[in-house]
Every structure is written in structure tokens, then in C-alpha cells.
Coordinates of C-alpha atoms in Angstrom, one line a residue:
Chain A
X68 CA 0.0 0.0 0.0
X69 CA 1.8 3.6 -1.0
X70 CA 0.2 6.5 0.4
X71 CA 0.8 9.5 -2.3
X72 CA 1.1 13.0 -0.8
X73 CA 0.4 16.1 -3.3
X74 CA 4.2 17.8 -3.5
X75 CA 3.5 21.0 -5.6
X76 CA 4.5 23.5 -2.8
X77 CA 4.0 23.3 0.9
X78 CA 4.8 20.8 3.8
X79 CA 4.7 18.1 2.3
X80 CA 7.8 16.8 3.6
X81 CA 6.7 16.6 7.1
X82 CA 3.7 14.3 5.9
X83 CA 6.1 12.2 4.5
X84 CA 8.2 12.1 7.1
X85 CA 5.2 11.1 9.9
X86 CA 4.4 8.5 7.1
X87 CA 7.4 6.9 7.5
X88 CA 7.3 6.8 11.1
X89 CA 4.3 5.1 10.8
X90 CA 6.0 2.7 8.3
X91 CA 3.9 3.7 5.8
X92 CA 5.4 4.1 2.1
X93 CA 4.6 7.0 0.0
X94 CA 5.1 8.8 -3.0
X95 CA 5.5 12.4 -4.4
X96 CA 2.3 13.3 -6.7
X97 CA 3.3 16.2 -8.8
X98 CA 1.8 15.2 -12.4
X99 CA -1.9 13.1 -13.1
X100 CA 0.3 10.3 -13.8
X101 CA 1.6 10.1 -10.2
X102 CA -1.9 9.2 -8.9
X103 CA -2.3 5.6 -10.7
X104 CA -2.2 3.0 -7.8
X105 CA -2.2 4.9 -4.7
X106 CA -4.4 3.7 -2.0
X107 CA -4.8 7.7 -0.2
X108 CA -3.8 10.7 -0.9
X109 CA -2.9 13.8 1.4
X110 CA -3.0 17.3 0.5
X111 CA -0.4 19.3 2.5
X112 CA -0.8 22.7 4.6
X113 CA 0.3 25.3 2.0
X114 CA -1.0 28.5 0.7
X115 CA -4.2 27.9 -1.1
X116 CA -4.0 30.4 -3.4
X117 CA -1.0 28.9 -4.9
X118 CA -2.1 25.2 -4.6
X119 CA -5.1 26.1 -6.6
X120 CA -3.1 27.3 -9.3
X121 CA -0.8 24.9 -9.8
X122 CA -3.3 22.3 -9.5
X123 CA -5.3 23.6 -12.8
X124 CA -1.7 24.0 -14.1
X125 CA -0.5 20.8 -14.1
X126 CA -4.5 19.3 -14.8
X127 CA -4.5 16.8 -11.4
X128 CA -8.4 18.6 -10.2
X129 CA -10.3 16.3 -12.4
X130 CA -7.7 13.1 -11.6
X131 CA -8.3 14.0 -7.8
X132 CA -11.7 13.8 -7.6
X133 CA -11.8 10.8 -9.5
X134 CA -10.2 9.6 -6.6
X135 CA -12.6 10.4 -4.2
X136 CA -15.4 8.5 -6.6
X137 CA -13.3 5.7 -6.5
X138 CA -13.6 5.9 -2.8
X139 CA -9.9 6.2 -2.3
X140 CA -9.4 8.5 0.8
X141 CA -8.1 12.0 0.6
X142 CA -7.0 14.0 3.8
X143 CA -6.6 17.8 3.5
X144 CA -4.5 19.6 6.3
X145 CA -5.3 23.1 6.6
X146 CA -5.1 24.6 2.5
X147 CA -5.4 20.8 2.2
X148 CA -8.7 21.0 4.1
X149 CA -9.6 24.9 2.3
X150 CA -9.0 22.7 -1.5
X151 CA -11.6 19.9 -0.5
X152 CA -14.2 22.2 0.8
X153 CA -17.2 23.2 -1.2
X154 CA -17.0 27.3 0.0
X155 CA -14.5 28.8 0.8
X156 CA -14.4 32.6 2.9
X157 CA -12.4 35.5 3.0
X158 CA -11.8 35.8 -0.1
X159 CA -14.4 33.7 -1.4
X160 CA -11.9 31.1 -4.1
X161 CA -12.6 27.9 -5.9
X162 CA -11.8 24.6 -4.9
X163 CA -12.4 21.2 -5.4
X164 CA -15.9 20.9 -3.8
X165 CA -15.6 17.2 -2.1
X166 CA -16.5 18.3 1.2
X167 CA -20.1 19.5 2.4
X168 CA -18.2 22.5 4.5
X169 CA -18.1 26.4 4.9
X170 CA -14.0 27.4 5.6
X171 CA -12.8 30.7 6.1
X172 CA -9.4 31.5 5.1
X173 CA -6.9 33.1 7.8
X174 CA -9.8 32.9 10.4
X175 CA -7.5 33.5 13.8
X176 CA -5.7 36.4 12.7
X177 CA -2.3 36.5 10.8
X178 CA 0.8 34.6 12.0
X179 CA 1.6 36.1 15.5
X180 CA -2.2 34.6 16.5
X181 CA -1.1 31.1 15.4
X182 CA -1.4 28.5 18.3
X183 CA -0.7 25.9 19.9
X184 CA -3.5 24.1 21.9
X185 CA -5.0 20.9 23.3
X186 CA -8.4 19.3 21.6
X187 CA -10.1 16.3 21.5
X188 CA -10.0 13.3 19.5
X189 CA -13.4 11.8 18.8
X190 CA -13.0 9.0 16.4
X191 CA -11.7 6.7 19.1
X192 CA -13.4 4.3 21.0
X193 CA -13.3 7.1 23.8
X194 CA -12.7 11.1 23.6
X195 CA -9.4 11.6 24.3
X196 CA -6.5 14.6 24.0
X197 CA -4.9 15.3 20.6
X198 CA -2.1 18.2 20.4
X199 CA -3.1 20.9 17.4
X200 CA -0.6 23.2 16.1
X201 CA -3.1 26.0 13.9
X202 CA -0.7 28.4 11.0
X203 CA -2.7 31.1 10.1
X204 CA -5.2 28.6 10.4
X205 CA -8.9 28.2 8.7
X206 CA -12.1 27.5 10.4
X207 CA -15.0 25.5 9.6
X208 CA -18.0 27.8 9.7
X209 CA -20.6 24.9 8.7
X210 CA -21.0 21.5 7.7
X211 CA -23.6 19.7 5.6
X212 CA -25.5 16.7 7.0
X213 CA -23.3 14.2 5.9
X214 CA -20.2 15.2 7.7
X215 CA -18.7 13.2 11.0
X216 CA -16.9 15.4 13.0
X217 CA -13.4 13.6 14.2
X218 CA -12.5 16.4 16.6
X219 CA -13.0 19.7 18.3
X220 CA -11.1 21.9 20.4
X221 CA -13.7 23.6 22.7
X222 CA -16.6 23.6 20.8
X223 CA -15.1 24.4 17.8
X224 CA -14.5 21.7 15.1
X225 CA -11.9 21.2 13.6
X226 CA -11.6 18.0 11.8
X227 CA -14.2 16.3 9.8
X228 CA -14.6 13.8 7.2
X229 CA -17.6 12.9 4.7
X230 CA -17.1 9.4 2.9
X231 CA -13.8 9.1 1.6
X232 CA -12.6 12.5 2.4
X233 CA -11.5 13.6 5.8
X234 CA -10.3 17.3 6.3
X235 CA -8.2 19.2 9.4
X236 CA -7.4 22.8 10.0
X237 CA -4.6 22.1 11.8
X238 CA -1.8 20.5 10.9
X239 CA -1.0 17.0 12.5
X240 CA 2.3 16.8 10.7
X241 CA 4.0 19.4 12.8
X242 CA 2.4 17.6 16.2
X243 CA 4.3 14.9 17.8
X244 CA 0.7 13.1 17.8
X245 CA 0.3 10.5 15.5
X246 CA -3.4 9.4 16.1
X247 CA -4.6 11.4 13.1
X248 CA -2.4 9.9 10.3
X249 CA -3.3 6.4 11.7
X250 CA -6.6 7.3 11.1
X251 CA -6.0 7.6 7.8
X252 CA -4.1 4.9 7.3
X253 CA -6.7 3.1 8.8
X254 CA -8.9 4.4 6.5
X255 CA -6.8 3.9 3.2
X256 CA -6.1 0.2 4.4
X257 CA -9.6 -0.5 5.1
X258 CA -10.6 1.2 1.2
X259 CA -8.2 -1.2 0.0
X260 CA -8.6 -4.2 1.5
X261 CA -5.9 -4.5 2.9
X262 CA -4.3 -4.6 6.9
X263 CA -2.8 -1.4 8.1
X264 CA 0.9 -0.7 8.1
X265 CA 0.2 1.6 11.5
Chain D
X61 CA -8.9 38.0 24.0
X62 CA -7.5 36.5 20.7
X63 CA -9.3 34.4 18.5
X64 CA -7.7 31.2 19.6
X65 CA -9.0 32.0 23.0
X66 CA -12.6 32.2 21.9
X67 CA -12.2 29.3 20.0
X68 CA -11.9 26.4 22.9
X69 CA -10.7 26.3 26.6
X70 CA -8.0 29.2 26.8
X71 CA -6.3 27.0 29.2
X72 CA -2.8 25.4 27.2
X73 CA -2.8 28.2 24.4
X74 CA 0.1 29.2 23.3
X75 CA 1.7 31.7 20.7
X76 CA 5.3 32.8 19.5
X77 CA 6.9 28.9 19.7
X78 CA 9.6 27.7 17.5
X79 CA 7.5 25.1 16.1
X80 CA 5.5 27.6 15.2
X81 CA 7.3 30.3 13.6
X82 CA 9.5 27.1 11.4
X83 CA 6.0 25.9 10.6
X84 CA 4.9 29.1 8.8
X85 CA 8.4 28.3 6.6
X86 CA 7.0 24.7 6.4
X87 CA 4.2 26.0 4.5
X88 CA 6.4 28.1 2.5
X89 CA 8.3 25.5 1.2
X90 CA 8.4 24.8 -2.6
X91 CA 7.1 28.3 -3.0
X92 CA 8.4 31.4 -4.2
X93 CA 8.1 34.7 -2.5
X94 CA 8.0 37.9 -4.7
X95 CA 9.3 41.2 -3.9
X96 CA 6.8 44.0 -4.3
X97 CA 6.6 47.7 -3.4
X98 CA 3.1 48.2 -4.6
X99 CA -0.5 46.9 -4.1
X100 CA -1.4 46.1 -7.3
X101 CA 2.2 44.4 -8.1
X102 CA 1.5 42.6 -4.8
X103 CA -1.8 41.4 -6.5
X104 CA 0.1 40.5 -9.7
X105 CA 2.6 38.2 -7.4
X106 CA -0.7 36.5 -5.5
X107 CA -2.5 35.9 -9.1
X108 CA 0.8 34.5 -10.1
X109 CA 0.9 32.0 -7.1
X110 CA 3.8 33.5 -4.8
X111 CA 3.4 32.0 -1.4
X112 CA 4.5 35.3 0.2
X113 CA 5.5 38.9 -0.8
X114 CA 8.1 41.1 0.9
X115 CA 6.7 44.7 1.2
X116 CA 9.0 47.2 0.1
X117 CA 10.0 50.8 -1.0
X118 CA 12.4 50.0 -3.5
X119 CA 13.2 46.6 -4.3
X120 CA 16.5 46.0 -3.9
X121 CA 18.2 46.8 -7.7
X122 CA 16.7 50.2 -7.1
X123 CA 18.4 50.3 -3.1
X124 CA 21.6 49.6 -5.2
X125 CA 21.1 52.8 -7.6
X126 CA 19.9 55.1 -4.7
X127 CA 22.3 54.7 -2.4
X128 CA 21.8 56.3 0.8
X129 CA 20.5 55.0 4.1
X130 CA 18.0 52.3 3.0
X131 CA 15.4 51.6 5.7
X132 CA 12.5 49.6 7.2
X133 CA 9.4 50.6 4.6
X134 CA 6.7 53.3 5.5
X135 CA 3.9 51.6 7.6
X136 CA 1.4 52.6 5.6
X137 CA 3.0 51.5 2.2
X138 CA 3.1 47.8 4.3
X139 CA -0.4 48.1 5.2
X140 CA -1.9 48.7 2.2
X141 CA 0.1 45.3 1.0
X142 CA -1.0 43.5 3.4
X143 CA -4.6 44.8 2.6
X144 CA -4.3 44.0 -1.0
X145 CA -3.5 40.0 -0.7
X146 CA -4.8 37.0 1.5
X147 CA -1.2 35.1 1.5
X148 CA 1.1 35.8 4.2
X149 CA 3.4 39.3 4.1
X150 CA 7.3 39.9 4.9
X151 CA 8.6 42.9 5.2
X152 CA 12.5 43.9 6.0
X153 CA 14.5 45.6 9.4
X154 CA 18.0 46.7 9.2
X155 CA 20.0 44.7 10.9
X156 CA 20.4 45.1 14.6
X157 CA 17.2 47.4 14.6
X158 CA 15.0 45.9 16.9
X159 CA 12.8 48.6 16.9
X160 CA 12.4 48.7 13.4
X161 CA 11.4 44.4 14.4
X162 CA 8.8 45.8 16.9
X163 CA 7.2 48.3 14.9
X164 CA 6.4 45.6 12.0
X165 CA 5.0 43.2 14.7
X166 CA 2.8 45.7 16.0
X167 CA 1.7 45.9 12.0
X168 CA 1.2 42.2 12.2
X169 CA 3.2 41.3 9.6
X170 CA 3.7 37.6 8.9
X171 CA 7.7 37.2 8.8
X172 CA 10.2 40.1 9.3
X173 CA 13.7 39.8 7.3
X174 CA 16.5 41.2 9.4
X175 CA 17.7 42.1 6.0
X176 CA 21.5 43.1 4.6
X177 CA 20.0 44.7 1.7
X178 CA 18.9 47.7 4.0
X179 CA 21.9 49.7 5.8
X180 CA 23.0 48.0 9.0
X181 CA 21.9 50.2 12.2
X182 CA 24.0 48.1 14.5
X183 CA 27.6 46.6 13.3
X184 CA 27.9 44.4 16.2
X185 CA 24.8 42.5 17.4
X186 CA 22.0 41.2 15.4
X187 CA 18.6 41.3 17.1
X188 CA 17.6 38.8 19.7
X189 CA 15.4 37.5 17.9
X190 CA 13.5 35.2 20.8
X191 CA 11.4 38.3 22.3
X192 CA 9.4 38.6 19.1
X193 CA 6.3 36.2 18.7
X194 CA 6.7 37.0 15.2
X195 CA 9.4 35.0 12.8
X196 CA 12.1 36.0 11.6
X197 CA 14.6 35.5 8.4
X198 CA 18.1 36.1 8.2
X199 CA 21.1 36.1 5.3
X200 CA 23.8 33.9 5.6
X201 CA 26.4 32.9 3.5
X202 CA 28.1 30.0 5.4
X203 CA 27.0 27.4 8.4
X204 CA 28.5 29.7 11.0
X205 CA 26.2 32.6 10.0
X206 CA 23.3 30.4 9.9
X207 CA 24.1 28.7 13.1
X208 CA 24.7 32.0 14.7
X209 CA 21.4 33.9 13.1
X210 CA 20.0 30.5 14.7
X211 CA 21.1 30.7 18.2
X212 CA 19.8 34.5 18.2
X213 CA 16.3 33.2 17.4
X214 CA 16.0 32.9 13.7
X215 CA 13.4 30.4 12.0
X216 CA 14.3 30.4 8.7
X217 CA 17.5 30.6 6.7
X218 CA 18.1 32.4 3.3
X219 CA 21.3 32.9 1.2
X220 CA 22.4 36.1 1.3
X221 CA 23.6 35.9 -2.4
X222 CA 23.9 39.7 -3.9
X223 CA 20.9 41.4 -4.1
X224 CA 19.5 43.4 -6.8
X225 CA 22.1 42.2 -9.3
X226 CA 20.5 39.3 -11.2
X227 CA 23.6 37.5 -10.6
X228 CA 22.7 34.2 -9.4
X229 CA 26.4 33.3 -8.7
X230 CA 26.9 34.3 -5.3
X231 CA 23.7 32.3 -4.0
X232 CA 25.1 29.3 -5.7
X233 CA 28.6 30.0 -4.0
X234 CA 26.6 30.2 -0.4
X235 CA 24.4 26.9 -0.9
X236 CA 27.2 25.1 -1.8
X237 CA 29.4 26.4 1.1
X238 CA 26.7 25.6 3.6
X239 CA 26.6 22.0 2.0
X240 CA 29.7 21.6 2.0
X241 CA 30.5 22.6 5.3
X242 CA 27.0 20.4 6.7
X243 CA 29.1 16.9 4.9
X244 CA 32.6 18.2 6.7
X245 CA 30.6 17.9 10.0
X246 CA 29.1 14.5 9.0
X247 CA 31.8 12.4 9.2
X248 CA 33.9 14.7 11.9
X249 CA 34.5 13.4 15.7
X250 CA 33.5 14.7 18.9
X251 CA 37.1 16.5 19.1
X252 CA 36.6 17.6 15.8
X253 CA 33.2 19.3 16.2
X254 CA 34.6 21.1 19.5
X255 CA 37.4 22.2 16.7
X256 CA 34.6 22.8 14.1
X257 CA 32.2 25.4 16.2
X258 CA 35.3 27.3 17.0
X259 CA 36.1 27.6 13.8
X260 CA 32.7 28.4 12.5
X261 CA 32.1 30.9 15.2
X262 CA 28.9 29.0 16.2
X263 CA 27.3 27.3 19.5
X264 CA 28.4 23.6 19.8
X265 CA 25.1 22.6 20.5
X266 CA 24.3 23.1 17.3
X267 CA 27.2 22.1 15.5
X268 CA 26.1 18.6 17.4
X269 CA 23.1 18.8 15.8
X270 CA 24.2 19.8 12.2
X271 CA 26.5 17.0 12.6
X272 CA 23.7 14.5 13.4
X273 CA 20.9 15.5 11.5
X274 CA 22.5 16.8 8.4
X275 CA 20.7 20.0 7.8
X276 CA 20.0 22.8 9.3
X277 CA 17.3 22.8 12.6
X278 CA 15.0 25.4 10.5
X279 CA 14.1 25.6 6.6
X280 CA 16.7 26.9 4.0
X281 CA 15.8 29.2 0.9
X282 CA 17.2 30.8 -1.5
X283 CA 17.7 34.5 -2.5
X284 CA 20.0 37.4 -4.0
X285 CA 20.3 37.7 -7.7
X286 CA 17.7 34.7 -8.9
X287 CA 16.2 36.3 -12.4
X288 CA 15.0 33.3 -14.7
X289 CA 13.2 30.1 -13.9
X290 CA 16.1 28.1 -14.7
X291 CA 17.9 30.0 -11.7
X292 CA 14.9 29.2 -9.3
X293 CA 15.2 25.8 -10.2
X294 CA 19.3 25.3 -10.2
X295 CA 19.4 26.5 -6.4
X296 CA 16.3 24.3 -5.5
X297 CA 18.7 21.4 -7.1
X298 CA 21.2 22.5 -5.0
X299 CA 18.8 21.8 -2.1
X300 CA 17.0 25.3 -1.6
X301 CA 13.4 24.6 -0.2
X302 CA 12.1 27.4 -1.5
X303 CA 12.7 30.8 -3.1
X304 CA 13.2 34.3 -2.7
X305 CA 13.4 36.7 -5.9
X306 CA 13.9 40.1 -5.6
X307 CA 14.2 42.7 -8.8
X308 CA 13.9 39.9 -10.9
X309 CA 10.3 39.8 -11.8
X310 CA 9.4 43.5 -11.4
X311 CA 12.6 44.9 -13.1
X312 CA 11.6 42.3 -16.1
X313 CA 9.8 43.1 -19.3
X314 CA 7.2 41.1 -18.5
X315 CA 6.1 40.4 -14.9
X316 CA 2.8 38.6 -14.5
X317 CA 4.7 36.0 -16.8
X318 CA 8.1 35.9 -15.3
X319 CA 6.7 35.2 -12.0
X320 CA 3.9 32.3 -13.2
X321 CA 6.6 30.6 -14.5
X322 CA 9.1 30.9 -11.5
X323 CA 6.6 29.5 -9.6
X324 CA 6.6 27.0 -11.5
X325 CA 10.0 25.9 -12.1
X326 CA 9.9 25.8 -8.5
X327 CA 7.3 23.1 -8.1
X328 CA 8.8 21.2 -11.0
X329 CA 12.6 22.1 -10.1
X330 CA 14.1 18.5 -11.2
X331 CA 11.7 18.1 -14.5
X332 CA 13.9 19.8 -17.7
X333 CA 10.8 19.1 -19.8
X334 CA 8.6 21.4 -17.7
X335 CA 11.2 23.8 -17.2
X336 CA 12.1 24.0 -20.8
X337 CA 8.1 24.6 -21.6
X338 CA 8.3 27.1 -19.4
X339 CA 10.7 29.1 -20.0
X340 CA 9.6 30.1 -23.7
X341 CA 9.1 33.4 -24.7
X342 CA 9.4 35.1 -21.1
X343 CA 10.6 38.5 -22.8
X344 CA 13.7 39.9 -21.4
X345 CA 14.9 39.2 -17.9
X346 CA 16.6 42.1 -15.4
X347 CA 19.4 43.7 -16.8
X348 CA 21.7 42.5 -14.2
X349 CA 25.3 43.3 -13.7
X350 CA 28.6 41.1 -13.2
X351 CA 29.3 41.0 -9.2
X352 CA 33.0 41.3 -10.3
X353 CA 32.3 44.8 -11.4
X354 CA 31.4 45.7 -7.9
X355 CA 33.1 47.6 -5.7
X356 CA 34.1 46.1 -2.2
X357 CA 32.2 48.8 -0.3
X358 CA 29.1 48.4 -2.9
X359 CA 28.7 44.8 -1.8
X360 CA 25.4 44.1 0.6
X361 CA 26.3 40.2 1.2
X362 CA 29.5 41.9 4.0
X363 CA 26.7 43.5 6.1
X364 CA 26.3 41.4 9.2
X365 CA 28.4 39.1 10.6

């Protein structure tokens, strides 16, 4: 099972990296091409703006969400999470519209409000703590019926996912937690039929 | 109370950490960011898909001509960048002027550059760089400048290169060196590292680490003198993890285009195919002048120590 993580610009060496950790294999994804036989994919924190861009550029919106009807997982980390929703705030931007949610763009301020915090985890058989590091983070505003919430720090939510494709406004990778990307890989294994590296 | 606070229990919140100020340059990474003095070329950069912009009065080609003290940029010329765009916004302090550092955190700008390309106001200390919340980048053109820029607080690294020259030669020379120098430290002993940090001029502890890891503790871009896509790509080959450019695009004939396709050459840094699509038909680059033609006292990469 390789795990492919989108590598046009942002982190997404540090997925890689807590991929590994996990003993997970994965792959760059920079061209449509990249795509064929991945069982996930993860888009990395980033700046949106730019992310859209080269997406259309290089043609992988259509290829991704023919992904998501193929019911191969996709995890969006912050302009991961702003890419998969279906409207986006402040400015209003396109995206790829695979997630029934409302973001809004830089929603805690600009960098010197970025945070460190304590949530909770809700996927698990019991609530429990998960560490979030937020970088000029979004927020979800709303979600449609569809959408699970995984976890929330106060009452705030701030992961989610809705079939295939899961969505976080912070970013996991920077965290010394590893619960979320086990998720995932729990997810990706289970799409594929296969048992989980993690 | 901040936002954060509102969000959840304002119990465990915290601001200004390490880990948050390199994340920021996480997200950077494979990007380029654009150097702009107006609004509307700081929308031109965004449209383009530059991760960042660096607010500025002159860009640095210009500081070159002008001489004179260069200086942090007018407020209000900062403001109305960062009004203009949604992606994060830089702006530049001489060096060793924390002030100058305070007064664009109050403005909440995203990342100040302790910046050789503006006229020193301190010859001897850098700014501690640990009271700010917000991040800093600093120049370097070896390990023991990074490594020092480090232990003051920095969280990110740039070459120094020579600005506003379209030269790309002296970035090259200061990747290489740092490389170089990270390999030496590789396969040194724990005499030999002792040796090493007094000879770079930097903390052990972190010569320790160098040695171990084998690469900086925070990100590493590029900048000073990048003018084509080809350039952006050759100092990401050279293991840049993302890039600055200066005059290049807005001293160019043709900006909007310049700047699409430096981002990306960028993204697709090791595919010649791309690059060679690419860079078609860009119009003319920067002027650019030879480095060798410079006088000592005319060079900006010797500010700072």
C-alpha cells in the first residue's frame, strides 16, 4: 500500500516524514500520472492560493476527484482542508468541492495569532486529548448533514470527514501526535482491503 | 482575548513557539516569494501564485542605484500590501534594529527579514530574535552565519547571495558552502566538532546537531540575484526549499509572466521538460550586472556578521 502526498509547494515533507514513522510508504504526486495506484492521498498545509493554481496548471483537479469516486481516501491539512471544501471565505476562491463545508481563510488572525493548543479526539473508541498546532489557520464555519466530525477543540470543530474525504485545520504533521495519520491509514487500508501498516 | 481564546478552553494556548514560527516556513516550502513595493504588483505576485510577498520601498536593484541609508518601509506602504492580498506578508528591518522588528509586529506582519540589503543600524549584534512572537529570516552565507542567526532566534534561513544584481552566482557560492560545510561535520569526531564550532564561530550545541541530522534545525531558501526560472530551479537542485526573488520579476519586461513561470519551475525544479516549456518566450529578464564589477564597499552580502 503507497500512500501518495500532493508535493507542488507546501509541507509536504513533514507528511512524509510522519508517514514513514508510521512505516507507511509514499510517494510524491506532482503530475496526473503520479496518482495511478495509490491507495490515499494527502494534501499538505500550504497557501491555497497557490495550490489552486498549480493544480489547474498541471491538470491533477479532475484526476483528484476521480479519486474520491473511487472511494480512495483523501486527507486535507489546513489549505489541504480549504482545497476539498465546497465554499470557501475571506476571499471567497474555488476549490475542489468534495467536502459538504463552509472554511474561512486566515480565520484566527495573521501569524503572531497562530497556536498551539490541546483538543479532542473523537474518532476513538473514547474522547481523548490530541495536540493541534493552527498556522494562520482556517475555520470550519458549517458543515452539511453528511459530515462526522473527528475532533474539536472547545466547541469548535476542527476536523471532519464525509465518505472518503477527511479534512483538518490544523496541521498533524508538525504535532508529535500521530493518532490522526493512523486514522488515515486506517482508512486507506480498510478502502483497500488490505491490513494497516500503523 | 484572541481568537484562539474564543475558540476552545484558553487553558494550554500558546503563541510565538519555534515550532510555530518554522511551521509558517513549512508551509512556504516549494514556493516562491516575490518582492513587491506596490499593491497592485503585490496582487500580480498573488494571481501568479507566490506564497508570500516582501513589502518594500524600493526593491533592492533600485536600493543599489539610490544609495543612501535604506530603511525599514513606510507603515502605511506595508499596510496597504497587506490589505491588497490573502497570503502571508514579509517585510525587512535593518540589521540590529530591533525597533524597526517591533514596529512591523505591532503591524502584524507575517515574517520580518533582518535584511542586509537595508543599511545596518548596528555593526555588532544582530537582534535577539526570541522576544518577538513573530518570525524572523536572516542572510547567511556560510553554516557559522546560519548557526549563529540560529542561536539569536531565527526560523528560517536564506542565502544572502547579492541582491539586486540578477547575478545568481553568489547564492550558488553560499548553498554550496553551507553544504559543503554540513558533509565536513558529518563524518567529523566529537574533538573535531569542538574544533569545528570554534572555527565556525557557532554554538556547539548546534554544531552537534548539524553533525547528526545533516541540515539545518530550520528551513533553508534561496535568494540574492535569482532572475530566470532556470535559476529558481538550479538553487532548489542545489537543495534550496524554496525561493526568494527580488528585482527579478518586477525589473523584467514582463512580470505577470516571469513570476507564473518561476513558480513553477519551482514546483517542477528537477523536471527539464517542464522547465524547458516554461521558459519560452518570457521576454527579457533584469538587466543584471557582473558581481566582479562591484566595488568592495558596494557589496550588501558583508553586512552582518
Amino acid at each position: 500500500m503507497e500512500i501518495g502526498v500532493l508535493a507542488l509547494q507546501g509541507d509536504f515533507a513533514a507528511h512524509g516524514r510522519r508517514l514513514e514513522q508510521l512505516g507507511a510508504s509514499w510517494r510524491r504526486v506532482r503530475m496526473p500520472e503520479d496518482l495511478r495506484g495509490i491507495a490515499g492521498l494527502i494534501i499538505p498545509g500550504g497557501e491555497s492560493t497557490t495550490l489552486l493554481k498549480l493544480l489547474a496548471r498541471t491538470g491533477l483537479e479532475e484526476p483528484i476527484r476521480q479519486l474520491v469516486r473511487d472511494g480512495i481516501p483523501v486527507f486535507g491539512t489546513c489549505a489541504g482542508l480549504i482545497l476539498l471544501a465546497q465554499r470557501v471565505l475571506s476571499p471567497q476562491q474555488p476549490s475542489l468541492g468534495l467536502l459538504d463545508v463552509t472554511v474561512e481563510r486566515n480565520a484566527y488572525g495573521r501569524q503572531i495569532d497562530s497556536f498551539e493548543a490541546f483538543g479532542t479526539w473523537l474518532a476513538g473508541a473514547t474522547p481523548q486529548p490530541l495536540e493541534l498546532v493552527f498556522i494562520r489557520a482556517p475555520r470550519i464555519r458549517a458543515v452539511g448533514p453528511g459530515v462526522r466530525i473527528l475532533a474539536r477543540l472547545g466547541e469548535e470543530i476542527v476536523a471532519v470527514e464525509q465518505g472518503p474525504v477527511l479534512g483538518a485545520t490544523f496541521h498533524p504533521e508538525l504535532s508529535q501526535d500521530v493518532t490522526v495519520h493512523q486514522y488515515f491509514l486506517q482508512r486507506c487500508a480498510n478502502a483497500a482491503g488490505v491490513a494497516s501498516p500503523a | 482575548m484572541t481568537a484562539s481564546e474564543q475558540a476552545g478552553d484558553t487553558k494550554g494556548i500558546v503563541h510565538g513557539t519555534l515550532r510555530l514560527k518554522t511551521g509558517l516556513a513549512e508551509m512556504l516550502k516549494g514556493g516562491v516569494i516575490m518582492d513587491v513595493t506596490t499593491a497592485e504588483q503585490a496582487k500580480i505576485a498573488e494571481d501568479a501564485g507566490a506564497v508570500a510577498v516582501m513589502a518594500l520601498e524600493r526593491v533592492p536593484a533600485d536600493i543599489r542605484k539610490s544609495g543612501g541609508v535604506a530603511r525599514m518601509a513606510d507603515p502605511a506602504k506595508i499596510r496597504e500590501i497587506m490589505e491588497a492580498v490573502s497570503i502571508p506578508v514579509m517585510a525587512k528591518c535593518r540589521i540590529g534594529h530591533f525597533v524597526e522588528a517591533q514596529i512591523l509586529e505591532a503591524l502584524g506582519v507575517d515574517y520580518v527579514d533582518e535584511s542586509e540589503v537595508l543599511t545596518p543600524a548596528d555593526e555588532e549584534h544582530h537582534i535577539d530574535k526570541f522576544r518577538f512572537k513573530v518570525p524572523f529570516v536572516c542572510g547567511a552565507r556560510d553554516l557559522g552565519e546560519a548557526l549563529r542567526r540560529i542561536a539569536e532566534g531565527a526560523a528560517l534561513i536564506r542565502t544572502k547571495g547579492e541582491a539586486g544584481t540578477g547575478n545568481v552566482v553568489e547564492a550558488v557560492r553560499h548553498i554550496r558552502r553551507i553544504n559543503r560545510q554540513i558533509r565536513e561535520l558529518r563524518v567529523m569526531g566529537d574533538e573535531e566538532l569542538v574544533s569545528a564550532a570554534k572555527q565556525l564561530g557557532a554554538p556547539l550545541e548546534l554544531v552537534r546537531l548539524v553533525a547528526r541530522e545533516g541540515k539545518l534545525p530550520v528551513p533553508n531558501f534561496a535568494a540574492g540575484g535569482i532572475a530566470t526560472p532556470a535559476d529558481a530551479a538550479l538553487m532548489m537542485q542545489l537543495g534550496a526549499e524554496a525561493v526568494f526573488v527580488g528585482s527579478g520579476i518586477f525589473k523584467s519586461e514582463d512580470p505577470p509572466k516571469r513570476a507564473a513561470a518561476i513558480v513553477q519551475a519551482v514546483t517542477h525544479y528537477d523536471n527539464p521538460d517542464v522547465l524547458a516549456r516554461i521558459s519560452e518566450g518570457l521576454g527579457e529578464p533584469m538587466r543584471g550586472v557582473d558581481v566582479h564589477a562591484l566595488e568592495e564597499q558596494e557589496l550588501l552580502q558583508t553586512r552582518g556578521w
